[in-house]
């Protein structure tokens, strides 16, 4: 059959280079076999040490908290970014579990890693790896307290050595033209665009073939040169095989003797991704045990931050105060109350919970449901009560609303209580007072948690998402819907009373991200939009029309919206669901969305990789993958509003980049494709540094290329990278490879749109 060419694209791939065998690194533990009497271990708080028969034995008094009974070793020195492995043999008469922490050797005792060690009757071998985050002198601490009776543990063969990964991933520019055709490794729609990108020194069209899973040639065509792409610093070509329309698996493109990674062609391409991307949120939950029979046994863990040692917990949290508060806010701001802020989702690779990030994330889950409700003809699986892997299956409420509720309940808990000076305002965030290391499971986090000062941005976030949730929960849980609406309206009034209470942009060193924002005009517009759609009250329409965003542009090409820029969320919902608007006003907002969608298609037509993204100066932004998804959401709205096929096909093609048609030849979604990201930055999905822990769950989106090299791994290994190749799948490369709730949420939206739209 004939396969027609169209336009070209470019690529640069990270090579996997096997390292030669290395001599064993020097042991950092002196006399870890306890044979010479100069090992350096110490004990405190009811722990007595005895060195006997080539072992170090600790007799531990009963009672106390884990950190009341300590065994330690000081004066260790690590190099940030390097990996280390701690090994030892533990011997006891019965079963005990206790934390082993690598931490700074002085105030503020910052933890670089915490492991859970265990004993049983007899000997147990312990081995755990971590990546260092600090160069300051460090110590190993065994927290042995809390047992009901006195007990003994003996250590032997304790060793701590630098370790190296089995494989080194590096971008090698000299190999860019040796890459195969770059394809969507998951698959292409039977009736949709099917294109691949090729990097080639050739400037003339090139022949290509399509092979089936048995290697038989079933089609051929010619590429179309697409020119030099500065984001990969290479010449590009595009192979267009859209005319091919036979469903199947294991297809490959062959060009110049090189075969692409395999892909499928069919109709049901994204239904599973919708389920996996949504199910990703369950193990991110705080304050609840994650059950292995739901999330998968590898992801089972105790509830995090529920006041059980060593956690300080989130059920009784006070406000930040003292020198840190003075530095951040210009005065010693605090509060005289405590809040139960348990629940919600852990934001990203850390264990902080941030209202503005949680706000946009939960909004986009709610929007996924609302789109399925309004544009899915009542048949979208997104309305199902058995869609995702969560404990609430079968409770009569759609799963996606159950998941959203977990965050909505938390957001309402962050509100300042009545009778307080800032009543109705919403605390900006809650997180540890110090950064913890990798790995660190939530239930092992030993740091104190504090509330940060309320902000106008956080308060308006709650106003927006509470109003949005109120209209969607009304059919399923009227009492909860009423509670949401009351909270949203209360937050709106509080924000109006305190319109300039901004979160500072300088507190990122205090155990969590800052999320500073001193322009709340977009949050005001968004909140007014959601409140108006839900209530139809004139006061919210008045606020909308007074906003600079009422008729102005709100969808920048670099990214239609993110946590700091949310006016586009309001505009989109007014266009899709603003039936309370007067006809002329509704026509205006609809036209603005369709116009923005057309502009994005024009941008896409110039992209050799087919994605909807071209940042300023060709420099890829932090979280570039989610920015692509956000732009796709605007284009999907163009399709919902007009039914015009180019919008649908634009979204179908743009997802190709996320799933492998990119300069890394990598799918940025864990578990999708032949080569995919699997070491996203996380303190508990940390298999790269601790083989007892899992990789991130299937359906996890990686942040993607970031031209600004902000972490030690990226600085060391990506220097001079072409913008689209500034990515490395390393757990400590948080600048390019983090995961977060507000990045997976638009993935859920787009996967759901693609699964449903026809």
XYZ file of C-alpha atoms in Angstrom, residues 307-738:
432
model
C 1.080 11.442 64.897
C 2.698 8.013 65.129
C 6.404 7.987 65.950
C 8.700 9.023 64.390
C 6.186 11.324 62.654
C 5.167 14.526 64.382
C 2.108 14.315 62.157
C -0.485 16.575 60.571
C -3.363 16.191 63.012
C -2.287 18.975 65.360
C -0.080 21.438 63.505
C 0.862 24.898 64.695
C 2.191 27.853 62.741
C 5.734 28.705 61.765
C 7.303 31.179 64.156
C 10.635 32.588 65.314
C 13.604 33.648 63.217
C 12.449 31.839 60.104
C 9.044 33.521 60.164
C 10.698 36.897 60.703
C 12.973 36.319 57.722
C 10.096 35.285 55.479
C 7.385 37.697 56.507
C 9.288 40.639 57.952
C 7.977 39.985 61.447
C 7.596 37.101 63.871
C 4.243 36.008 62.474
C 2.537 33.052 64.104
C -0.843 31.879 65.389
C -2.169 30.641 68.715
C -4.150 27.684 67.358
C -3.415 24.268 65.919
C -5.149 22.665 62.949
C -5.843 19.120 61.887
C -4.584 19.255 58.297
C -4.285 15.524 57.777
C -5.228 14.022 54.452
C -4.737 15.479 51.012
C -2.042 14.468 48.548
C 1.696 14.684 48.959
C 2.668 17.253 46.379
C 5.563 15.689 44.516
C 8.779 13.900 45.391
C 8.643 15.531 48.822
C 5.961 15.277 51.498
C 4.784 18.869 51.555
C 1.178 19.845 50.872
C 0.673 23.138 49.030
C -2.728 24.717 48.484
C -1.998 26.429 45.163
C -0.575 23.261 43.628
C -3.302 21.135 45.125
C -5.846 23.629 43.843
C -4.983 23.357 40.162
C -4.503 19.581 40.448
C -7.897 18.899 41.996
C -9.515 21.383 39.623
C -8.241 19.464 36.619
C -9.527 16.173 38.017
C -12.911 17.820 38.550
C -12.737 19.220 35.017
C -12.014 15.745 33.663
C -15.228 14.560 35.279
C -17.230 17.594 34.131
C -16.059 17.192 30.541
C -17.099 13.534 30.584
C -20.442 14.489 32.089
C -21.267 17.245 29.589
C -19.555 16.073 26.403
C -19.528 12.303 26.916
C -23.231 11.734 26.238
C -23.559 10.091 29.638
C -21.444 7.144 28.510
C -17.941 8.181 29.506
C -16.186 5.713 31.832
C -15.008 8.755 33.787
C -18.466 8.713 35.413
C -17.869 5.190 36.696
C -17.709 4.115 40.327
C -15.133 1.462 39.430
C -12.744 3.376 37.181
C -9.579 3.580 39.279
C -7.739 1.595 41.922
C -9.001 3.179 45.157
C -10.654 1.878 48.346
C -13.875 3.804 47.604
C -14.871 1.605 44.648
C -18.579 0.816 44.763
C -19.680 3.574 47.137
C -22.099 5.114 44.646
C -19.856 8.082 43.797
C -17.685 8.248 40.660
C -14.108 7.305 41.485
C -12.633 10.517 40.129
C -14.853 12.509 42.502
C -13.816 10.266 45.396
C -10.177 11.018 44.601
C -10.850 14.739 44.284
C -12.667 14.723 47.622
C -9.523 13.482 49.385
C -7.827 16.744 48.418
C -10.876 19.000 48.791
C -11.340 17.920 52.420
C -7.706 18.797 53.119
C -7.972 22.190 51.425
C -10.924 23.117 53.627
C -8.950 22.063 56.718
C -6.315 24.656 55.800
C -8.783 27.504 56.446
C -8.157 29.823 59.409
C -10.820 29.187 62.101
C -13.548 31.646 63.009
C -12.606 34.140 65.700
C -9.027 34.481 64.487
C -7.636 37.682 62.907
C -7.482 36.080 59.427
C -10.628 33.948 59.713
C -11.630 32.458 56.375
C -8.199 32.860 54.826
C -6.329 29.706 53.826
C -2.842 28.711 54.937
C -0.506 28.625 51.963
C 1.095 25.270 52.785
C 2.165 22.739 55.396
C 5.460 20.861 55.331
C 8.557 19.863 57.285
C 10.753 22.547 58.820
C 13.817 20.904 57.218
C 14.407 19.055 53.986
C 14.623 15.290 54.324
C 16.811 13.044 52.216
C 16.171 10.292 49.698
C 14.786 7.759 50.471
C 12.281 8.724 53.160
C 8.921 6.993 53.480
C 6.143 9.261 54.781
C 5.608 7.298 57.989
C 9.339 7.523 58.804
C 9.632 11.295 58.373
C 10.962 12.586 61.729
C 10.728 16.321 61.041
C 8.348 18.785 62.665
C 5.511 20.016 60.421
C 4.332 23.637 60.457
C 1.668 25.788 58.830
C 2.848 28.748 56.800
C 1.070 32.086 56.774
C -2.224 32.306 54.868
C -2.106 33.884 51.429
C -4.636 35.534 49.173
C -3.649 33.200 46.330
C -4.294 30.083 48.423
C -7.603 31.488 49.655
C -8.828 32.178 46.118
C -7.702 28.708 45.053
C -10.019 27.237 47.654
C -12.818 29.570 46.568
C -12.460 28.346 42.979
C -12.176 24.602 43.507
C -14.759 24.478 46.301
C -17.274 26.178 44.009
C -16.376 23.845 41.158
C -16.684 20.802 43.402
C -20.008 21.997 44.811
C -21.812 21.793 41.475
C -20.336 18.386 40.636
C -20.988 16.735 44.015
C -24.555 18.075 44.249
C -26.011 14.978 42.586
C -24.046 12.531 44.734
C -23.628 14.122 48.170
C -25.712 17.237 48.682
C -24.441 17.854 52.217
C -20.818 17.822 51.072
C -21.690 20.019 48.098
C -23.290 22.567 50.409
C -20.253 22.494 52.681
C -18.009 23.100 49.682
C -20.041 26.039 48.449
C -20.129 27.609 51.907
C -16.349 27.272 52.167
C -15.857 28.730 48.699
C -18.029 31.752 49.388
C -16.398 32.303 52.767
C -12.958 32.185 51.162
C -14.060 34.680 48.495
C -15.087 37.190 51.152
C -11.914 36.631 53.170
C -9.737 37.204 50.104
C -11.597 40.429 49.384
C -10.873 41.574 52.947
C -7.168 40.687 52.607
C -6.360 41.256 48.914
C -2.585 41.576 49.217
C -1.376 38.868 51.578
C 1.271 37.297 49.385
C 3.365 34.187 49.862
C 7.059 35.056 49.701
C 9.271 33.528 47.062
C 12.215 32.961 49.365
C 11.304 30.097 51.691
C 12.326 27.132 49.537
C 15.167 26.269 51.921
C 12.808 25.585 54.812
C 11.827 22.005 54.030
C 9.441 22.713 51.173
C 8.836 24.641 47.979
C 7.909 28.298 48.189
C 5.135 28.722 45.548
C 5.405 32.484 45.802
C 2.827 34.545 43.903
C 2.281 38.305 44.139
C -0.251 38.672 41.298
C -3.664 37.418 42.318
C -5.664 38.975 39.483
C -5.790 35.592 37.739
C -6.870 33.743 40.902
C -9.593 36.350 41.459
C -10.888 35.868 37.910
C -10.790 32.075 38.218
C -12.603 32.058 41.572
C -15.247 34.471 40.288
C -15.763 32.283 37.212
C -16.305 29.087 39.196
C -18.563 30.783 41.735
C -20.625 32.346 38.955
C -20.975 29.094 37.005
C -22.136 27.339 40.186
C -24.422 30.015 41.667
C -25.314 32.458 38.885
C -25.042 35.293 41.414
C -24.587 38.737 39.887
C -21.808 39.763 42.277
C -19.484 37.210 40.737
C -20.306 38.327 37.200
C -19.540 41.890 38.268
C -16.150 40.738 39.529
C -15.525 38.886 36.276
C -16.255 41.899 34.106
C -14.074 44.108 36.309
C -11.128 41.769 35.813
C -8.327 42.560 33.342
C -8.756 38.943 32.238
C -12.399 39.315 31.196
C -11.558 39.927 27.555
C -7.770 39.887 27.418
C -5.467 37.045 26.325
C -5.065 34.321 28.954
C -3.393 31.439 27.095
C 0.341 32.134 26.618
C 2.069 29.906 24.058
C 4.681 28.804 26.576
C 1.938 27.118 28.624
C -1.779 27.839 28.799
C -1.874 27.608 32.580
C 0.026 26.383 35.609
C -0.259 26.895 39.369
C 0.920 30.509 39.127
C -1.180 31.410 36.070
C -4.778 30.217 36.351
C -6.875 32.756 34.443
C -7.101 30.277 31.574
C -8.866 27.779 33.832
C -11.634 30.281 34.449
C -11.909 31.217 30.761
C -12.086 27.577 29.720
C -14.848 26.715 32.183
C -16.860 29.800 31.256
C -16.677 28.759 27.607
C -17.548 25.118 28.264
C -20.018 25.370 31.156
C -20.965 29.041 31.573
C -24.596 28.659 30.632
C -25.532 31.464 33.056
C -23.800 34.008 30.823
C -25.735 36.270 28.497
C -25.528 35.037 24.880
C -23.117 37.788 23.789
C -20.825 37.145 26.746
C -20.911 33.381 26.188
C -20.129 33.873 22.503
C -17.182 36.104 23.406
C -15.543 33.640 25.789
C -16.189 30.720 23.443
C -14.630 32.610 20.551
C -11.566 33.443 22.638
C -10.997 29.774 23.467
C -11.474 28.645 19.866
C -9.116 31.392 18.692
C -6.473 30.276 21.194
C -6.917 26.678 20.065
C -6.365 27.716 16.437
C -3.222 29.603 17.438
C -1.904 26.484 19.128
C -2.577 24.458 15.971
C -0.631 27.026 13.953
C 2.271 26.639 16.361
C 2.017 22.846 16.155
C 2.223 22.886 12.352
C 5.743 24.318 12.622
C 6.970 21.704 15.095
C 8.950 18.760 13.677
C 7.958 16.698 16.710
C 4.264 17.498 16.397
C 3.853 18.788 19.939
C 2.082 21.995 20.910
C 4.916 23.902 22.525
C 7.553 26.432 21.518
C 9.002 28.283 24.517
C 10.707 31.652 24.428
C 14.249 31.480 23.020
C 13.675 27.746 22.503
C 14.572 27.109 26.161
C 12.486 24.333 27.647
C 10.838 25.191 30.961
C 10.661 23.327 34.239
C 7.808 20.859 33.843
C 7.794 21.267 30.068
C 5.794 18.062 29.621
C 2.859 19.335 31.647
C 2.941 22.648 29.790
C 2.492 20.695 26.567
C -0.469 18.887 28.132
C -2.033 22.166 29.281
C -1.834 23.555 25.748
C -3.464 20.363 24.517
C -6.356 20.928 26.921
C -7.102 24.262 25.238
C -7.079 22.573 21.827
C -9.348 19.817 23.156
C -11.790 22.523 24.240
C -11.684 23.854 20.681
C -12.917 20.446 19.558
C -15.610 20.259 22.240
C -16.897 23.712 21.279
C -16.821 23.263 17.491
C -16.592 19.572 16.654
C -13.920 20.434 14.095
C -11.643 17.476 13.380
C -8.333 19.419 13.169
C -8.606 20.152 16.896
C -9.069 16.464 17.735
C -6.198 15.450 15.483
C -4.005 18.173 16.973
C -4.411 16.654 20.430
C -3.916 13.149 19.075
C -0.620 14.147 17.481
C 0.718 16.247 20.346
C 0.556 13.316 22.772
C 3.068 11.527 20.508
C 5.867 13.644 21.982
C 4.997 12.657 25.561
C 4.979 8.968 24.654
C 8.229 8.723 22.732
C 8.322 10.948 19.659
C 10.926 13.177 21.242
C 14.655 13.770 21.222
C 15.242 11.272 24.012
C 13.368 8.430 22.251
C 11.742 7.985 25.654
C 8.175 7.763 26.861
C 7.812 10.211 29.727
C 5.032 8.104 31.290
C 6.145 5.190 33.458
C 5.060 1.829 32.086
C 4.110 3.106 28.638
C 6.238 2.130 25.658
C 9.434 0.115 25.389
C 11.719 2.769 26.882
C 10.137 4.920 29.590
C 11.010 7.124 32.562
C 11.125 5.098 35.768
C 13.348 6.967 38.226
C 11.355 10.133 38.821
C 12.439 12.148 41.846
C 10.636 10.753 44.876
C 11.438 10.031 48.478
C 9.521 6.772 48.534
C 9.387 5.509 44.937
C 13.152 5.248 45.279
C 14.121 1.911 43.738
C 17.133 3.474 42.044
C 18.829 3.988 45.416
C 17.086 1.342 47.544
C 16.164 -1.915 45.825
C 13.596 -2.703 48.531
C 11.493 0.253 47.389
C 9.465 0.443 44.159
C 9.843 2.593 41.088
C 7.070 5.157 40.560
C 3.692 3.600 39.704
C 2.586 2.948 36.157
C 1.073 6.170 34.802
C 3.564 8.571 36.434
C 4.461 11.584 34.284
C 8.047 12.869 34.371
C 8.558 16.635 34.303
C 10.640 16.528 31.141
C 13.440 18.577 29.579
C 14.477 21.706 31.476
C 17.046 24.006 29.882
C 17.873 25.509 33.276
C 20.091 22.964 35.014
C 19.125 23.368 38.658
C 20.235 20.133 40.338
C 23.687 18.615 40.798
C 23.003 15.629 38.546
C 21.856 17.783 35.646
C 24.754 20.196 36.071
C 27.246 17.345 36.043
C 25.786 15.312 33.190
C 23.790 17.638 30.941
C 26.112 20.600 30.503
C 25.735 22.048 27.010
C 22.595 20.034 26.240
C 20.325 21.003 23.370
C 17.029 22.200 24.930
C 14.976 19.099 24.144
C 17.756 16.826 25.419
C 18.118 18.492 28.829
C 16.624 15.468 30.536
C 17.977 12.540 32.517
C 16.058 9.726 34.172
C 17.757 9.960 37.564
C 16.082 10.127 40.959
C 18.210 13.088 42.046
C 17.593 15.072 38.850
C 14.618 16.860 40.359
C 14.880 19.737 37.896
C 14.014 17.510 34.923
C 12.596 14.339 36.408
C 10.239 15.170 39.248
